[in-house]
PDB file of C-alpha atoms in Angstrom:
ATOM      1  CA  UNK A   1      -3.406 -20.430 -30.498  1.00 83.00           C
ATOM      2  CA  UNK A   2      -4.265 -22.896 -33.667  1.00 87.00           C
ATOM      3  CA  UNK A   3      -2.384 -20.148 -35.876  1.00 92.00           C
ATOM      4  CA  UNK A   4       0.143 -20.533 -33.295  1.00 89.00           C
ATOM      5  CA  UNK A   5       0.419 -23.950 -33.974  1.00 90.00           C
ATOM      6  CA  UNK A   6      -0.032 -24.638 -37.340  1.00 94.00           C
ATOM      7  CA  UNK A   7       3.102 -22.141 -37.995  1.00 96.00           C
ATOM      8  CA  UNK A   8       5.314 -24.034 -35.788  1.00 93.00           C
ATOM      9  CA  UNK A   9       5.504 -21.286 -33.479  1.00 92.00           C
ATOM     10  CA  UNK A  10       4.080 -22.473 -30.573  1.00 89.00           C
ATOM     11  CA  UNK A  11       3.898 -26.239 -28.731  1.00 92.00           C
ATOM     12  CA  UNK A  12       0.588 -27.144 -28.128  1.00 88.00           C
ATOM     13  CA  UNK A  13       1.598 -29.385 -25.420  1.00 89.00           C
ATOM     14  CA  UNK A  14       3.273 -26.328 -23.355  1.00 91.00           C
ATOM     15  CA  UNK A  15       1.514 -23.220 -24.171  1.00 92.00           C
ATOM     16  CA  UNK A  16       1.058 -20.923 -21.147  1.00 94.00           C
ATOM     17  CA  UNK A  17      -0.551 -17.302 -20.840  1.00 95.00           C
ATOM     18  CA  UNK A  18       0.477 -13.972 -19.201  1.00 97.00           C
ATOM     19  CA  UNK A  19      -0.346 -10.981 -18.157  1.00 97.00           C
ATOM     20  CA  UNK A  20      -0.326  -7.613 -15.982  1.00 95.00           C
ATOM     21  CA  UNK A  21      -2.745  -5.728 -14.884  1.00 90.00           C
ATOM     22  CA  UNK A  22      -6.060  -5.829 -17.759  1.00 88.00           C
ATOM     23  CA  UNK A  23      -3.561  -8.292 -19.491  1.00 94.00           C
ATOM     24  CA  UNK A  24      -3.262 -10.614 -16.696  1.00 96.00           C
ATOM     25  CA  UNK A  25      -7.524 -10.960 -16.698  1.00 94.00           C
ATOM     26  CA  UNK A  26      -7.014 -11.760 -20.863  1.00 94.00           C
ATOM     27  CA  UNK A  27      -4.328 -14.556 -19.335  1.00 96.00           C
ATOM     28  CA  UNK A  28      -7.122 -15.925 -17.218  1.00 96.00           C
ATOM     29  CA  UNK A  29     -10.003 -15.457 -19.839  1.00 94.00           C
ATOM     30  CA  UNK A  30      -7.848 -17.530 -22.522  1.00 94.00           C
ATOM     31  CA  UNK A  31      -6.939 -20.590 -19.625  1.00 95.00           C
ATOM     32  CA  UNK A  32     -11.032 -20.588 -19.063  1.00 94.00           C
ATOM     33  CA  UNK A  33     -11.551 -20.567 -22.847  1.00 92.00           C
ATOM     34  CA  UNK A  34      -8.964 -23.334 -23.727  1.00 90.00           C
ATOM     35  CA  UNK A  35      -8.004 -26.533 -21.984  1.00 88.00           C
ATOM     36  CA  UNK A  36      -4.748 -25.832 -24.307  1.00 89.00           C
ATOM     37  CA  UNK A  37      -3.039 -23.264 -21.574  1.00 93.00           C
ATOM     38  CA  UNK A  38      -1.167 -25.607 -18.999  1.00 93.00           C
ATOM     39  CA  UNK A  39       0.247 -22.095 -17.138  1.00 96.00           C
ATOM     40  CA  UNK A  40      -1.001 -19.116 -16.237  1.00 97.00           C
ATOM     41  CA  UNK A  41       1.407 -16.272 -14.341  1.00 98.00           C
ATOM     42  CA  UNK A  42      -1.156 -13.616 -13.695  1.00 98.00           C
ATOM     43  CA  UNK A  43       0.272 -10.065 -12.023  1.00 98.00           C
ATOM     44  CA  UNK A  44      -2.431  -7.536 -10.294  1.00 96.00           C
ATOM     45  CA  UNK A  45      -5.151  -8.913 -12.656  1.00 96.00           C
ATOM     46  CA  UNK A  46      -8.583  -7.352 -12.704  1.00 92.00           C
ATOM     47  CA  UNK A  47     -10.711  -9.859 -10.718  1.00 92.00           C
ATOM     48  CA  UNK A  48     -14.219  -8.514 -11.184  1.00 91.00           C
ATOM     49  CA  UNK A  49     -14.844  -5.073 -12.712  1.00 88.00           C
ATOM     50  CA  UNK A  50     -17.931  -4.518 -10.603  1.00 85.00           C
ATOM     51  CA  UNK A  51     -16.127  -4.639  -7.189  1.00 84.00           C
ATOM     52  CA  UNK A  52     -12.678  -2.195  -8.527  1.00 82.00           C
ATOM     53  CA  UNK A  53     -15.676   0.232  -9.732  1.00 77.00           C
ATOM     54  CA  UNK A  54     -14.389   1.848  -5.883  1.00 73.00           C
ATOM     55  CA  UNK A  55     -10.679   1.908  -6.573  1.00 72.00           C
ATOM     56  CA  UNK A  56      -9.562   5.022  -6.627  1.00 65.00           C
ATOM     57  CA  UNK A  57      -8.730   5.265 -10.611  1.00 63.00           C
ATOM     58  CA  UNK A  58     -11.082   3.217 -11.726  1.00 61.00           C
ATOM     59  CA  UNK A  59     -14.612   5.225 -11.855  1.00 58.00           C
ATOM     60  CA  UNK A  60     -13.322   7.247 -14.444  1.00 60.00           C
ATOM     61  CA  UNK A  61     -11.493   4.047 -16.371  1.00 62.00           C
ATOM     62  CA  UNK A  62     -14.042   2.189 -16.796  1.00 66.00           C
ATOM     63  CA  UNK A  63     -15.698   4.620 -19.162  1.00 68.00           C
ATOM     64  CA  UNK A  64     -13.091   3.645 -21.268  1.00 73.00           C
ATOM     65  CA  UNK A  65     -13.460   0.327 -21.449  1.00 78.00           C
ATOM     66  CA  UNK A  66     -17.133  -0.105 -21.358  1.00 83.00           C
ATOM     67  CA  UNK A  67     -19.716   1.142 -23.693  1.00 82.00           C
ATOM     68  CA  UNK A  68     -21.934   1.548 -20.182  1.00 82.00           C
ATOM     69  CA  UNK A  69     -21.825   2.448 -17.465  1.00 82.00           C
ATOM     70  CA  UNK A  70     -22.242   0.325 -14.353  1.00 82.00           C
ATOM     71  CA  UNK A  71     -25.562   1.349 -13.596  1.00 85.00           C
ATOM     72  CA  UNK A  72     -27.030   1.202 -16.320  1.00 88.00           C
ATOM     73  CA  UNK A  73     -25.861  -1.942 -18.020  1.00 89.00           C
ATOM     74  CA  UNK A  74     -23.607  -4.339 -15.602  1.00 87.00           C
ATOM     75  CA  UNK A  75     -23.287  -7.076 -18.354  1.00 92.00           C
ATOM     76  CA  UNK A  76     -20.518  -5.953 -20.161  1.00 91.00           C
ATOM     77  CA  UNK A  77     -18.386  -5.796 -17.112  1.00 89.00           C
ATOM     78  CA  UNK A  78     -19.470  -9.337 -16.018  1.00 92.00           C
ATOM     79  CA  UNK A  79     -18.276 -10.692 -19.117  1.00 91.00           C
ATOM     80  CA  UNK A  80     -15.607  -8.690 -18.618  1.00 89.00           C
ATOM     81  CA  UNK A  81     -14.376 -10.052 -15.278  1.00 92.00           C
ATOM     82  CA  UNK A  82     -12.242 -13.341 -15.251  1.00 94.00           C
ATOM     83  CA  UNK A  83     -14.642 -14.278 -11.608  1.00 94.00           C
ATOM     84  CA  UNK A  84     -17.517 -15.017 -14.396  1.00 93.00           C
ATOM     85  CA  UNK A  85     -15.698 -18.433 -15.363  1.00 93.00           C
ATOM     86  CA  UNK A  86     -13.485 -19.121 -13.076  1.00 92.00           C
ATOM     87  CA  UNK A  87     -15.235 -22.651 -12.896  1.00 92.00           C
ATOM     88  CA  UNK A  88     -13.363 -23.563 -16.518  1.00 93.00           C
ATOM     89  CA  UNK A  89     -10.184 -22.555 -15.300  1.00 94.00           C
ATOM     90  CA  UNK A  90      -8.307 -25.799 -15.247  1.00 91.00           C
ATOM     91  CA  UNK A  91      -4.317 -24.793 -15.348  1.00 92.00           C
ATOM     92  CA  UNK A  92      -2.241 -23.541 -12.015  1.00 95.00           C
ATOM     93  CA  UNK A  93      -2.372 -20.122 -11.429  1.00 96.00           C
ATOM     94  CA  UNK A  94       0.662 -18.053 -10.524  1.00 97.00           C
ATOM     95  CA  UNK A  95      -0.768 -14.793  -9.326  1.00 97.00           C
ATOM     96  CA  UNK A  96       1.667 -11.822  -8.391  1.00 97.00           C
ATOM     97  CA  UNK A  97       0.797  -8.765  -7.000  1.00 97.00           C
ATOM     98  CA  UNK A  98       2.014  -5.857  -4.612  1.00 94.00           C
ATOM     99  CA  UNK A  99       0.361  -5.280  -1.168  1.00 91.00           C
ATOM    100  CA  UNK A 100       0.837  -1.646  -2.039  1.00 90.00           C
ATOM    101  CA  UNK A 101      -0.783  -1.366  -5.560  1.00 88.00           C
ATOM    102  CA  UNK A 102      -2.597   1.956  -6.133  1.00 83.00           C
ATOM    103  CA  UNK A 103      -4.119   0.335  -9.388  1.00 84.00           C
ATOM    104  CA  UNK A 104      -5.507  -2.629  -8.476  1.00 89.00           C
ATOM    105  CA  UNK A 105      -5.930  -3.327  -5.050  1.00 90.00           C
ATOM    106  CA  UNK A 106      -4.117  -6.761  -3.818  1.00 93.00           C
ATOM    107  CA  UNK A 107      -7.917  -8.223  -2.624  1.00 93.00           C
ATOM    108  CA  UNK A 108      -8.488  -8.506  -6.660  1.00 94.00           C
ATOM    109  CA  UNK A 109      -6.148 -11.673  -6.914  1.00 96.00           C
ATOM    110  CA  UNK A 110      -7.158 -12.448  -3.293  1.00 95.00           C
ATOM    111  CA  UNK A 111     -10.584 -13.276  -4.532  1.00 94.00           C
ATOM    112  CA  UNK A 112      -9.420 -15.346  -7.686  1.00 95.00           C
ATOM    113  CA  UNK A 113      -7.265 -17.091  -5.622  1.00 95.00           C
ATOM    114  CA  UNK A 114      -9.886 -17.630  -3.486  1.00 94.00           C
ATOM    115  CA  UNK A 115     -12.408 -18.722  -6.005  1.00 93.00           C
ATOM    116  CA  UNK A 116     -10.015 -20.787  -7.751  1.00 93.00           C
ATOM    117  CA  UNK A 117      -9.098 -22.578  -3.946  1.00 91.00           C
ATOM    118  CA  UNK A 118     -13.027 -23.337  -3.945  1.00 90.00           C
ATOM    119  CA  UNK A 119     -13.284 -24.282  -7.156  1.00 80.00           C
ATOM    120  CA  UNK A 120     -10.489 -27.014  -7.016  1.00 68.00           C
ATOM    121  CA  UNK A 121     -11.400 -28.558  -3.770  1.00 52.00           C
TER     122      UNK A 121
END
């Protein structure tokens, strides 16, 4: 984001972050990271990768993300998952998804939402 900036690229007073999918939980990790992002649009975003260990793809995925596995170490994947600071989230949300995702189930941005809803109030 500074290099961003400093190039003349980017306006620090309107910078906004999105993503699908593993990109859309990289949105949400930069808004918790930054007080910078005043957006963040976030489609079928990885909530916690603990709870999609049960999706149907993911057993098998997650070996290739994580160093891990679950069982063994669960760190990694809580520092992974965008529910870990969803307190230092600051900037609306925008989250898309499709009732009928086979990748990430729809109850991923449920619980953000959620969280976020609890957070705020």
């Amino acid at each position: 984001i500074n290099m961003l900036v400093r190039k003349g690229l980017a306006d620090p007073s309107q910078m906004a972050t999105m993503g699908w999918s593993y990109g859309a939980s990289l949105a949400l990790s930069v808004a918790a990271r930054s007080k910078r992002i005043s957006s963040v649009v976030a489609v079928a975003p990885v909530a916690d990768w603990t709870s999609i260990f049960g999706a149907r793809s993911y057993p098998a995925l997650s070996s290739e993300y994580f160093s891990s596995e679950l069982w063994e170490d669960r760190s990694p994947y809580d520092e992974a998952s965008p529910i870990s600071r969803i307190n230092r989230i600051q900037s609306p949300v925008l989250f898309l998804h499709g009732g009928e995702d086979k990748r990430v189930p729809l109850e991923q941005s449920r619980l953000l939402f959620r969280m976020l809803k609890a957070h705020v109030i």
